Amino acid sequence: MAYTSDLETRIAKKVTKAITEHQLIENGDRVMIGLSGGKDSWALIQILDVLQKRAPIDFSLVAVNIDSGYEGYEHHKLTETCAARGWELHVEHTNIGETIEEILDVDATPCSLCARLRRGALYRLAETVGATKIALGHHADDFIETLLLNVFFQGALKAMPARLVSDNGAHVVIRPLVYVLESEARAYARASALPIIGCCCPACGDLSLQRQRVKRLIAQLEVEHPEIRNSMLRALGNVAPRHLLDRRLTADPGSGLRLAPTAGSGLALAPADVPGRGVPLQLTPK
């Protein structure tokens, strides 16, 4: 089956690369897609549906929508579209909106708290729908912006992992769009005639001042350096630990310690003669 356009071909290649490099989807997986109705989650389910039909392995897809409870949310567009395309959909109605209003400070941005609450709901639903992986629609721009936000404002050198095992080991979160640009996801969702809807939160789409500044900075630099996004994305997979200032990454060779990968997403210091042991170094968030 041929791809429908050059854009779909490009995105399919990038997602296939992510799946292969980071072992995101394996034979027999049931992948639960967090479907918000935004451009990114629509692009994600569309391309995974395309790849599922071509993949040399068997895996299934189920879309899950977390309704935060805001009035006016257009559920029917989600259910009608998924039904028309043969996509399995589970809608979970919650009171996340009310909860945020009760506990959030007046001047605070609700997006990060909302994301945590929705993530908790996704974890609970994973067992309900029998999912082995939870797929989220974070794209390359999200990775790049998160890296700069952490460097500039949090004093940490980290972004997001393409594959994340939850702290209790019960869930695996994957981000197949890691190499796909936001502009590509937007264009693909539109080209696929998918209905982009908002969650109806009063602050939906209201980015924090810091993230807005980072977006503008990248856009300005891109005018002079068109490949800057790709360069920054490559940098996330090209880490030189010995050239950083974290002393945990530069152990004295005479100490008998070595750097070793952990089961999660970081590195560990371990005795050179004891494989598989060590204290994790959090290069990426858990």
PDB file of C-alpha atoms in Angstrom:
ATOM      1  CA  MET A   1       0.000   0.000   0.000  1.00  0.00           C
ATOM      2  CA  ALA A   2       1.515   3.298  -1.121  1.00  0.00           C
ATOM      3  CA  TYR A   3       1.617   6.372   1.047  1.00  0.00           C
ATOM      4  CA  THR A   4      -0.870   9.076   0.087  1.00  0.00           C
ATOM      5  CA  SER A   5       1.586  11.976  -0.221  1.00  0.00           C
ATOM      6  CA  ASP A   6       5.193  13.086   0.125  1.00  0.00           C
ATOM      7  CA  LEU A   7       4.301  14.485   3.547  1.00  0.00           C
ATOM      8  CA  GLU A   8       2.928  11.152   4.753  1.00  0.00           C
ATOM      9  CA  THR A   9       5.990   9.382   3.356  1.00  0.00           C
ATOM     10  CA  ARG A  10       8.305  11.751   5.243  1.00  0.00           C
ATOM     11  CA  ILE A  11       6.413  11.414   8.515  1.00  0.00           C
ATOM     12  CA  ALA A  12       6.157   7.638   8.174  1.00  0.00           C
ATOM     13  CA  LYS A  13       9.930   7.381   7.730  1.00  0.00           C
ATOM     14  CA  LYS A  14      10.563   9.543  10.790  1.00  0.00           C
ATOM     15  CA  VAL A  15       8.131   7.590  12.964  1.00  0.00           C
ATOM     16  CA  THR A  16       9.531   4.273  11.738  1.00  0.00           C
ATOM     17  CA  LYS A  17      13.017   5.514  12.644  1.00  0.00           C
ATOM     18  CA  ALA A  18      11.838   6.441  16.149  1.00  0.00           C
ATOM     19  CA  ILE A  19      10.092   3.094  16.647  1.00  0.00           C
ATOM     20  CA  THR A  20      13.165   1.180  15.495  1.00  0.00           C
ATOM     21  CA  GLU A  21      15.820   3.188  17.334  1.00  0.00           C
ATOM     22  CA  HIS A  22      13.990   3.370  20.659  1.00  0.00           C
ATOM     23  CA  GLN A  23      12.067   0.054  20.578  1.00  0.00           C
ATOM     24  CA  LEU A  24       8.768   1.897  20.935  1.00  0.00           C
ATOM     25  CA  ILE A  25       6.419  -0.754  19.537  1.00  0.00           C
ATOM     26  CA  GLU A  26       6.977  -4.511  19.654  1.00  0.00           C
ATOM     27  CA  ASN A  27       5.167  -7.552  18.364  1.00  0.00           C
ATOM     28  CA  GLY A  28       1.908  -8.115  20.248  1.00  0.00           C
ATOM     29  CA  ASP A  29       1.706  -4.609  21.724  1.00  0.00           C
ATOM     30  CA  ARG A  30      -1.620  -2.934  22.337  1.00  0.00           C
ATOM     31  CA  VAL A  31      -0.851   0.763  21.975  1.00  0.00           C
ATOM     32  CA  MET A  32      -3.116   3.225  23.767  1.00  0.00           C
ATOM     33  CA  ILE A  33      -3.051   6.656  22.115  1.00  0.00           C
ATOM     34  CA  GLY A  34      -3.884   9.726  24.174  1.00  0.00           C
ATOM     35  CA  LEU A  35      -6.305  11.423  21.763  1.00  0.00           C
ATOM     36  CA  SER A  36      -7.088  15.000  22.772  1.00  0.00           C
ATOM     37  CA  GLY A  37      -8.434  16.130  19.408  1.00  0.00           C
ATOM     38  CA  GLY A  38      -5.482  18.453  18.864  1.00  0.00           C
ATOM     39  CA  LYS A  39      -3.324  18.347  15.740  1.00  0.00           C
ATOM     40  CA  ASP A  40      -0.531  16.307  17.318  1.00  0.00           C
ATOM     41  CA  SER A  41      -2.631  13.447  18.679  1.00  0.00           C
ATOM     42  CA  TRP A  42      -4.618  13.266  15.434  1.00  0.00           C
ATOM     43  CA  ALA A  43      -1.401  13.096  13.422  1.00  0.00           C
ATOM     44  CA  LEU A  44      -0.136  10.371  15.755  1.00  0.00           C
ATOM     45  CA  ILE A  45      -3.133   8.056  15.467  1.00  0.00           C
ATOM     46  CA  GLN A  46      -3.340   8.602  11.693  1.00  0.00           C
ATOM     47  CA  ILE A  47       0.290   7.670  11.023  1.00  0.00           C
ATOM     48  CA  LEU A  48       0.241   4.715  13.436  1.00  0.00           C
ATOM     49  CA  ASP A  49      -2.869   3.423  11.658  1.00  0.00           C
ATOM     50  CA  VAL A  50      -1.026   3.701   8.333  1.00  0.00           C
ATOM     51  CA  LEU A  51       2.082   1.968   9.690  1.00  0.00           C
ATOM     52  CA  GLN A  52       0.045  -0.769  11.374  1.00  0.00           C
ATOM     53  CA  LYS A  53      -1.171  -1.896   7.960  1.00  0.00           C
ATOM     54  CA  ARG A  54       2.402  -2.082   6.626  1.00  0.00           C
ATOM     55  CA  ALA A  55       4.361  -3.270   9.673  1.00  0.00           C
ATOM     56  CA  PRO A  56       6.096  -6.665   9.756  1.00  0.00           C
ATOM     57  CA  ILE A  57       4.821  -7.098  13.331  1.00  0.00           C
ATOM     58  CA  ASP A  58       1.332  -7.343  14.797  1.00  0.00           C
ATOM     59  CA  PHE A  59       0.088  -4.636  17.163  1.00  0.00           C
ATOM     60  CA  SER A  60      -3.264  -3.043  17.897  1.00  0.00           C
ATOM     61  CA  LEU A  61      -4.366   0.520  18.566  1.00  0.00           C
ATOM     62  CA  VAL A  62      -6.920   1.996  20.934  1.00  0.00           C
ATOM     63  CA  ALA A  63      -7.562   5.713  21.319  1.00  0.00           C
ATOM     64  CA  VAL A  64      -8.407   7.120  24.738  1.00  0.00           C
ATOM     65  CA  ASN A  65      -9.795  10.587  25.289  1.00  0.00           C
ATOM     66  CA  ILE A  66      -9.662  12.214  28.724  1.00  0.00           C
ATOM     67  CA  ASP A  67     -12.549  14.680  28.949  1.00  0.00           C
ATOM     68  CA  SER A  68     -11.581  17.314  31.518  1.00  0.00           C
ATOM     69  CA  GLY A  69     -15.199  18.304  31.993  1.00  0.00           C
ATOM     70  CA  TYR A  70     -15.248  21.728  30.336  1.00  0.00           C
ATOM     71  CA  GLU A  71     -18.546  22.820  28.807  1.00  0.00           C
ATOM     72  CA  GLY A  72     -18.694  22.871  25.041  1.00  0.00           C
ATOM     73  CA  TYR A  73     -16.133  20.127  24.409  1.00  0.00           C
ATOM     74  CA  GLU A  74     -16.996  18.598  21.024  1.00  0.00           C
ATOM     75  CA  HIS A  75     -17.041  14.892  21.848  1.00  0.00           C
ATOM     76  CA  HIS A  76     -19.083  14.069  18.784  1.00  0.00           C
ATOM     77  CA  LYS A  77     -16.253  15.057  16.423  1.00  0.00           C
ATOM     78  CA  LEU A  78     -13.957  12.559  18.107  1.00  0.00           C
ATOM     79  CA  THR A  79     -16.459   9.710  18.223  1.00  0.00           C
ATOM     80  CA  GLU A  80     -17.754  10.282  14.696  1.00  0.00           C
ATOM     81  CA  THR A  81     -14.279  10.503  13.169  1.00  0.00           C
ATOM     82  CA  CYS A  82     -12.971   7.425  14.966  1.00  0.00           C
ATOM     83  CA  ALA A  83     -16.069   5.427  14.061  1.00  0.00           C
ATOM     84  CA  ALA A  84     -15.815   6.445  10.400  1.00  0.00           C
ATOM     85  CA  ARG A  85     -12.160   5.352  10.223  1.00  0.00           C
ATOM     86  CA  GLY A  86     -12.575   2.180  12.223  1.00  0.00           C
ATOM     87  CA  TRP A  87     -10.515   3.390  15.179  1.00  0.00           C
ATOM     88  CA  GLU A  88     -11.384   2.027  18.604  1.00  0.00           C
ATOM     89  CA  LEU A  89     -12.104   4.886  21.029  1.00  0.00           C
ATOM     90  CA  HIS A  90     -12.719   5.039  24.763  1.00  0.00           C
ATOM     91  CA  VAL A  91     -13.872   8.365  26.250  1.00  0.00           C
ATOM     92  CA  GLU A  92     -13.274   8.929  29.950  1.00  0.00           C
ATOM     93  CA  HIS A  93     -15.268  11.754  31.529  1.00  0.00           C
ATOM     94  CA  THR A  94     -13.525  13.419  34.486  1.00  0.00           C
ATOM     95  CA  ASN A  95     -13.784  16.502  36.703  1.00  0.00           C
ATOM     96  CA  ILE A  96     -10.173  17.560  36.126  1.00  0.00           C
ATOM     97  CA  GLY A  97     -11.310  21.078  35.221  1.00  0.00           C
ATOM     98  CA  GLU A  98     -13.045  21.559  38.575  1.00  0.00           C
ATOM     99  CA  THR A  99     -10.110  20.065  40.450  1.00  0.00           C
ATOM    100  CA  ILE A 100      -7.685  22.495  38.826  1.00  0.00           C
ATOM    101  CA  GLU A 101      -9.850  25.482  39.691  1.00  0.00           C
ATOM    102  CA  GLU A 102      -9.986  24.397  43.324  1.00  0.00           C
ATOM    103  CA  ILE A 103      -6.279  23.827  43.954  1.00  0.00           C
ATOM    104  CA  LEU A 104      -4.436  26.077  41.490  1.00  0.00           C
ATOM    105  CA  ASP A 105      -3.095  29.477  42.482  1.00  0.00           C
ATOM    106  CA  VAL A 106      -4.847  32.396  40.782  1.00  0.00           C
ATOM    107  CA  ASP A 107      -1.791  33.561  38.814  1.00  0.00           C
ATOM    108  CA  ALA A 108      -0.503  30.085  37.908  1.00  0.00           C
ATOM    109  CA  THR A 109      -0.727  28.464  34.476  1.00  0.00           C
ATOM    110  CA  PRO A 110      -2.929  25.343  34.688  1.00  0.00           C
ATOM    111  CA  CYS A 111      -1.362  23.407  31.803  1.00  0.00           C
ATOM    112  CA  SER A 112       1.338  21.552  33.753  1.00  0.00           C
ATOM    113  CA  LEU A 113      -1.074  20.528  36.515  1.00  0.00           C
ATOM    114  CA  CYS A 114      -3.666  19.475  33.935  1.00  0.00           C
ATOM    115  CA  ALA A 115      -1.033  17.368  32.148  1.00  0.00           C
ATOM    116  CA  ARG A 116      -0.145  15.554  35.395  1.00  0.00           C
ATOM    117  CA  LEU A 117      -3.772  14.834  36.224  1.00  0.00           C
ATOM    118  CA  ARG A 118      -4.473  13.609  32.704  1.00  0.00           C
ATOM    119  CA  ARG A 119      -1.358  11.433  32.818  1.00  0.00           C
ATOM    120  CA  GLY A 120      -2.650   9.807  36.005  1.00  0.00           C
ATOM    121  CA  ALA A 121      -5.971   9.133  34.302  1.00  0.00           C
ATOM    122  CA  LEU A 122      -4.170   7.572  31.332  1.00  0.00           C
ATOM    123  CA  TYR A 123      -2.199   5.284  33.630  1.00  0.00           C
ATOM    124  CA  ARG A 124      -5.416   4.073  35.262  1.00  0.00           C
ATOM    125  CA  LEU A 125      -7.117   3.516  31.910  1.00  0.00           C
ATOM    126  CA  ALA A 126      -4.197   1.558  30.479  1.00  0.00           C
ATOM    127  CA  GLU A 127      -5.200  -1.444  32.555  1.00  0.00           C
ATOM    128  CA  THR A 128      -8.866  -1.019  31.646  1.00  0.00           C
ATOM    129  CA  VAL A 129      -8.214  -1.213  27.905  1.00  0.00           C
ATOM    130  CA  GLY A 130      -5.403  -3.769  28.210  1.00  0.00           C
ATOM    131  CA  ALA A 131      -2.687  -1.470  26.872  1.00  0.00           C
ATOM    132  CA  THR A 132       0.984  -2.412  26.951  1.00  0.00           C
ATOM    133  CA  LYS A 133       2.199   1.020  25.749  1.00  0.00           C
ATOM    134  CA  ILE A 134       0.851   4.570  26.136  1.00  0.00           C
ATOM    135  CA  ALA A 135       1.572   6.758  23.100  1.00  0.00           C
ATOM    136  CA  LEU A 136       1.624  10.551  23.433  1.00  0.00           C
ATOM    137  CA  GLY A 137       1.779  13.150  20.668  1.00  0.00           C
ATOM    138  CA  HIS A 138       4.882  15.094  21.723  1.00  0.00           C
ATOM    139  CA  HIS A 139       6.791  16.142  18.605  1.00  0.00           C
ATOM    140  CA  ALA A 140      10.353  17.303  17.898  1.00  0.00           C
ATOM    141  CA  ASP A 141       9.617  20.934  18.783  1.00  0.00           C
ATOM    142  CA  ASP A 142       8.365  19.830  22.219  1.00  0.00           C
ATOM    143  CA  PHE A 143      11.669  18.030  22.841  1.00  0.00           C
ATOM    144  CA  ILE A 144      13.755  21.000  21.698  1.00  0.00           C
ATOM    145  CA  GLU A 145      11.766  23.598  23.641  1.00  0.00           C
ATOM    146  CA  THR A 146      11.784  21.482  26.796  1.00  0.00           C
ATOM    147  CA  LEU A 147      15.565  21.143  26.545  1.00  0.00           C
ATOM    148  CA  LEU A 148      16.045  24.915  26.323  1.00  0.00           C
ATOM    149  CA  LEU A 149      13.491  25.642  29.043  1.00  0.00           C
ATOM    150  CA  ASN A 150      15.332  23.332  31.428  1.00  0.00           C
ATOM    151  CA  VAL A 151      18.734  24.759  30.521  1.00  0.00           C
ATOM    152  CA  PHE A 152      17.667  28.409  30.685  1.00  0.00           C
ATOM    153  CA  PHE A 153      15.272  28.389  33.627  1.00  0.00           C
ATOM    154  CA  GLN A 154      15.711  25.160  35.650  1.00  0.00           C
ATOM    155  CA  GLY A 155      19.476  24.676  35.647  1.00  0.00           C
ATOM    156  CA  ALA A 156      19.134  21.130  34.314  1.00  0.00           C
ATOM    157  CA  LEU A 157      20.364  19.469  31.141  1.00  0.00           C
ATOM    158  CA  LYS A 158      17.353  17.330  30.210  1.00  0.00           C
ATOM    159  CA  ALA A 159      14.434  17.096  27.820  1.00  0.00           C
ATOM    160  CA  MET A 160      12.066  14.132  27.388  1.00  0.00           C
ATOM    161  CA  PRO A 161      12.769  10.482  26.551  1.00  0.00           C
ATOM    162  CA  ALA A 162      11.191   8.846  23.521  1.00  0.00           C
ATOM    163  CA  ARG A 163      10.522   5.804  25.714  1.00  0.00           C
ATOM    164  CA  LEU A 164       9.796   6.168  29.415  1.00  0.00           C
ATOM    165  CA  VAL A 165       9.139   3.468  31.984  1.00  0.00           C
ATOM    166  CA  SER A 166       7.053   4.754  34.904  1.00  0.00           C
ATOM    167  CA  ASP A 167       8.623   4.859  38.365  1.00  0.00           C
ATOM    168  CA  ASN A 168       6.768   1.718  39.465  1.00  0.00           C
ATOM    169  CA  GLY A 169       7.620  -0.096  36.229  1.00  0.00           C
ATOM    170  CA  ALA A 170       3.958  -0.681  35.430  1.00  0.00           C
ATOM    171  CA  HIS A 171       3.640   1.566  32.372  1.00  0.00           C
ATOM    172  CA  VAL A 172       5.663   2.393  29.271  1.00  0.00           C
ATOM    173  CA  VAL A 173       5.089   5.815  27.699  1.00  0.00           C
ATOM    174  CA  ILE A 174       6.244   6.273  24.107  1.00  0.00           C
ATOM    175  CA  ARG A 175       6.552   9.347  21.892  1.00  0.00           C
ATOM    176  CA  PRO A 176       6.658   8.171  18.249  1.00  0.00           C
ATOM    177  CA  LEU A 177       6.612  11.749  16.855  1.00  0.00           C
ATOM    178  CA  VAL A 178       9.987  12.593  18.405  1.00  0.00           C
ATOM    179  CA  TYR A 179      11.551  13.271  14.978  1.00  0.00           C
ATOM    180  CA  VAL A 180       8.445  14.925  13.469  1.00  0.00           C
ATOM    181  CA  LEU A 181       8.313  18.732  13.453  1.00  0.00           C
ATOM    182  CA  GLU A 182       5.258  20.545  14.780  1.00  0.00           C
ATOM    183  CA  SER A 183       4.678  22.092  11.347  1.00  0.00           C
ATOM    184  CA  GLU A 184       4.633  18.620   9.795  1.00  0.00           C
ATOM    185  CA  ALA A 185       2.152  17.294  12.362  1.00  0.00           C
ATOM    186  CA  ARG A 186      -0.117  20.290  11.781  1.00  0.00           C
ATOM    187  CA  ALA A 187      -0.002  19.934   7.994  1.00  0.00           C
ATOM    188  CA  TYR A 188      -0.581  16.175   8.193  1.00  0.00           C
ATOM    189  CA  ALA A 189      -3.624  16.466  10.450  1.00  0.00           C
ATOM    190  CA  ARG A 190      -5.149  19.007   8.080  1.00  0.00           C
ATOM    191  CA  ALA A 191      -4.293  17.026   4.961  1.00  0.00           C
ATOM    192  CA  SER A 192      -5.924  13.972   6.560  1.00  0.00           C
ATOM    193  CA  ALA A 193      -9.154  15.973   7.088  1.00  0.00           C
ATOM    194  CA  LEU A 194      -9.081  15.387  10.844  1.00  0.00           C
ATOM    195  CA  PRO A 195     -11.204  17.755  12.977  1.00  0.00           C
ATOM    196  CA  ILE A 196      -8.858  19.730  15.237  1.00  0.00           C
ATOM    197  CA  ILE A 197     -10.663  20.703  18.437  1.00  0.00           C
ATOM    198  CA  GLY A 198      -9.696  22.340  21.705  1.00  0.00           C
ATOM    199  CA  CYS A 199     -10.351  21.052  25.216  1.00  0.00           C
ATOM    200  CA  CYS A 200     -12.411  24.196  25.999  1.00  0.00           C
ATOM    201  CA  CYS A 201     -10.206  25.103  28.967  1.00  0.00           C
ATOM    202  CA  PRO A 202     -10.091  28.932  29.262  1.00  0.00           C
ATOM    203  CA  ALA A 203      -6.288  28.716  29.150  1.00  0.00           C
ATOM    204  CA  CYS A 204      -6.043  26.170  26.322  1.00  0.00           C
ATOM    205  CA  GLY A 205      -3.228  27.148  23.981  1.00  0.00           C
ATOM    206  CA  ASP A 206      -2.068  29.932  26.325  1.00  0.00           C
ATOM    207  CA  LEU A 207       1.628  29.094  26.481  1.00  0.00           C
ATOM    208  CA  SER A 208       3.732  30.255  29.400  1.00  0.00           C
ATOM    209  CA  LEU A 209       5.802  33.384  28.823  1.00  0.00           C
ATOM    210  CA  GLN A 210       9.013  31.351  29.010  1.00  0.00           C
ATOM    211  CA  ARG A 211       7.886  28.844  26.368  1.00  0.00           C
ATOM    212  CA  GLN A 212       6.727  31.667  24.101  1.00  0.00           C
ATOM    213  CA  ARG A 213      10.153  33.291  24.356  1.00  0.00           C
ATOM    214  CA  VAL A 214      11.889  30.004  23.551  1.00  0.00           C
ATOM    215  CA  LYS A 215       9.642  29.477  20.513  1.00  0.00           C
ATOM    216  CA  ARG A 216      10.462  32.975  19.264  1.00  0.00           C
ATOM    217  CA  LEU A 217      14.171  32.459  19.853  1.00  0.00           C
ATOM    218  CA  ILE A 218      14.235  29.246  17.819  1.00  0.00           C
ATOM    219  CA  ALA A 219      12.206  30.883  15.020  1.00  0.00           C
ATOM    220  CA  GLN A 220      14.606  33.834  14.898  1.00  0.00           C
ATOM    221  CA  LEU A 221      17.679  31.610  14.796  1.00  0.00           C
ATOM    222  CA  GLU A 222      16.092  29.462  12.105  1.00  0.00           C
ATOM    223  CA  VAL A 223      16.021  32.428   9.730  1.00  0.00           C
ATOM    224  CA  GLU A 224      19.831  32.452   9.629  1.00  0.00           C
ATOM    225  CA  HIS A 225      20.346  28.748  10.342  1.00  0.00           C
ATOM    226  CA  PRO A 226      17.560  26.701   8.655  1.00  0.00           C
ATOM    227  CA  GLU A 227      18.851  23.402  10.078  1.00  0.00           C
ATOM    228  CA  ILE A 228      18.973  24.540  13.703  1.00  0.00           C
ATOM    229  CA  ARG A 229      16.012  22.405  14.837  1.00  0.00           C
ATOM    230  CA  ASN A 230      17.512  19.268  13.331  1.00  0.00           C
ATOM    231  CA  SER A 231      20.875  20.104  14.872  1.00  0.00           C
ATOM    232  CA  MET A 232      19.373  20.506  18.346  1.00  0.00           C
ATOM    233  CA  LEU A 233      17.416  17.292  17.963  1.00  0.00           C
ATOM    234  CA  ARG A 234      20.574  15.426  16.964  1.00  0.00           C
ATOM    235  CA  ALA A 235      22.312  16.901  20.009  1.00  0.00           C
ATOM    236  CA  LEU A 236      19.822  15.128  22.279  1.00  0.00           C
ATOM    237  CA  GLY A 237      21.119  11.827  20.925  1.00  0.00           C
ATOM    238  CA  ASN A 238      24.768  12.845  20.841  1.00  0.00           C
ATOM    239  CA  VAL A 239      25.711  13.424  24.483  1.00  0.00           C
ATOM    240  CA  ALA A 240      29.381  13.654  25.505  1.00  0.00           C
ATOM    241  CA  PRO A 241      29.274  13.030  29.292  1.00  0.00           C
ATOM    242  CA  ARG A 242      32.996  13.698  29.806  1.00  0.00           C
ATOM    243  CA  HIS A 243      32.527  17.223  28.463  1.00  0.00           C
ATOM    244  CA  LEU A 244      29.932  18.230  31.057  1.00  0.00           C
ATOM    245  CA  LEU A 245      30.366  19.494  34.615  1.00  0.00           C
ATOM    246  CA  ASP A 246      28.367  16.820  36.414  1.00  0.00           C
ATOM    247  CA  ARG A 247      31.034  15.060  38.484  1.00  0.00           C
ATOM    248  CA  ARG A 248      28.923  11.908  38.569  1.00  0.00           C
ATOM    249  CA  LEU A 249      29.612  11.597  34.832  1.00  0.00           C
ATOM    250  CA  THR A 250      33.367  12.042  35.108  1.00  0.00           C
ATOM    251  CA  ALA A 251      34.428   9.473  37.681  1.00  0.00           C
ATOM    252  CA  ASP A 252      38.151   9.105  38.276  1.00  0.00           C
ATOM    253  CA  PRO A 253      39.314   6.085  36.208  1.00  0.00           C
ATOM    254  CA  GLY A 254      41.317   5.004  39.224  1.00  0.00           C
ATOM    255  CA  SER A 255      38.218   4.758  41.370  1.00  0.00           C
ATOM    256  CA  GLY A 256      37.092   1.524  39.723  1.00  0.00           C
ATOM    257  CA  LEU A 257      33.796   3.112  38.595  1.00  0.00           C
ATOM    258  CA  ARG A 258      32.363   3.065  35.122  1.00  0.00           C
ATOM    259  CA  LEU A 259      29.361   4.543  33.308  1.00  0.00           C
ATOM    260  CA  ALA A 260      26.664   1.998  32.521  1.00  0.00           C
ATOM    261  CA  PRO A 261      23.164   2.248  31.021  1.00  0.00           C
ATOM    262  CA  THR A 262      20.223   1.628  33.336  1.00  0.00           C
ATOM    263  CA  ALA A 263      16.929  -0.101  32.572  1.00  0.00           C
ATOM    264  CA  GLY A 264      15.287   3.328  32.432  1.00  0.00           C
ATOM    265  CA  SER A 265      16.460   6.352  30.493  1.00  0.00           C
ATOM    266  CA  GLY A 266      19.665   7.393  32.252  1.00  0.00           C
ATOM    267  CA  LEU A 267      23.188   6.255  33.041  1.00  0.00           C
ATOM    268  CA  ALA A 268      24.600   4.747  36.187  1.00  0.00           C
ATOM    269  CA  LEU A 269      27.899   4.721  38.010  1.00  0.00           C
ATOM    270  CA  ALA A 270      28.758   1.106  38.740  1.00  0.00           C
ATOM    271  CA  PRO A 271      31.802  -0.776  40.005  1.00  0.00           C
ATOM    272  CA  ALA A 272      33.805  -1.782  36.943  1.00  0.00           C
ATOM    273  CA  ASP A 273      33.708  -5.463  37.873  1.00  0.00           C
ATOM    274  CA  VAL A 274      30.003  -5.658  38.837  1.00  0.00           C
ATOM    275  CA  PRO A 275      27.743  -5.538  35.743  1.00  0.00           C
ATOM    276  CA  GLY A 276      24.174  -4.305  36.026  1.00  0.00           C
ATOM    277  CA  ARG A 277      24.628  -2.360  39.252  1.00  0.00           C
ATOM    278  CA  GLY A 278      24.850   1.357  39.840  1.00  0.00           C
ATOM    279  CA  VAL A 279      23.156   4.547  41.008  1.00  0.00           C
ATOM    280  CA  PRO A 280      21.035   6.060  38.214  1.00  0.00           C
ATOM    281  CA  LEU A 281      22.039   9.464  36.902  1.00  0.00           C
ATOM    282  CA  GLN A 282      18.945  11.285  35.750  1.00  0.00           C
ATOM    283  CA  LEU A 283      19.884  12.681  32.358  1.00  0.00           C
ATOM    284  CA  THR A 284      16.200  12.594  31.390  1.00  0.00           C
ATOM    285  CA  PRO A 285      13.079  12.910  33.569  1.00  0.00           C
ATOM    286  CA  LYS A 286      11.288   9.861  34.890  1.00  0.00           C
TER     287      LYS A 286
END
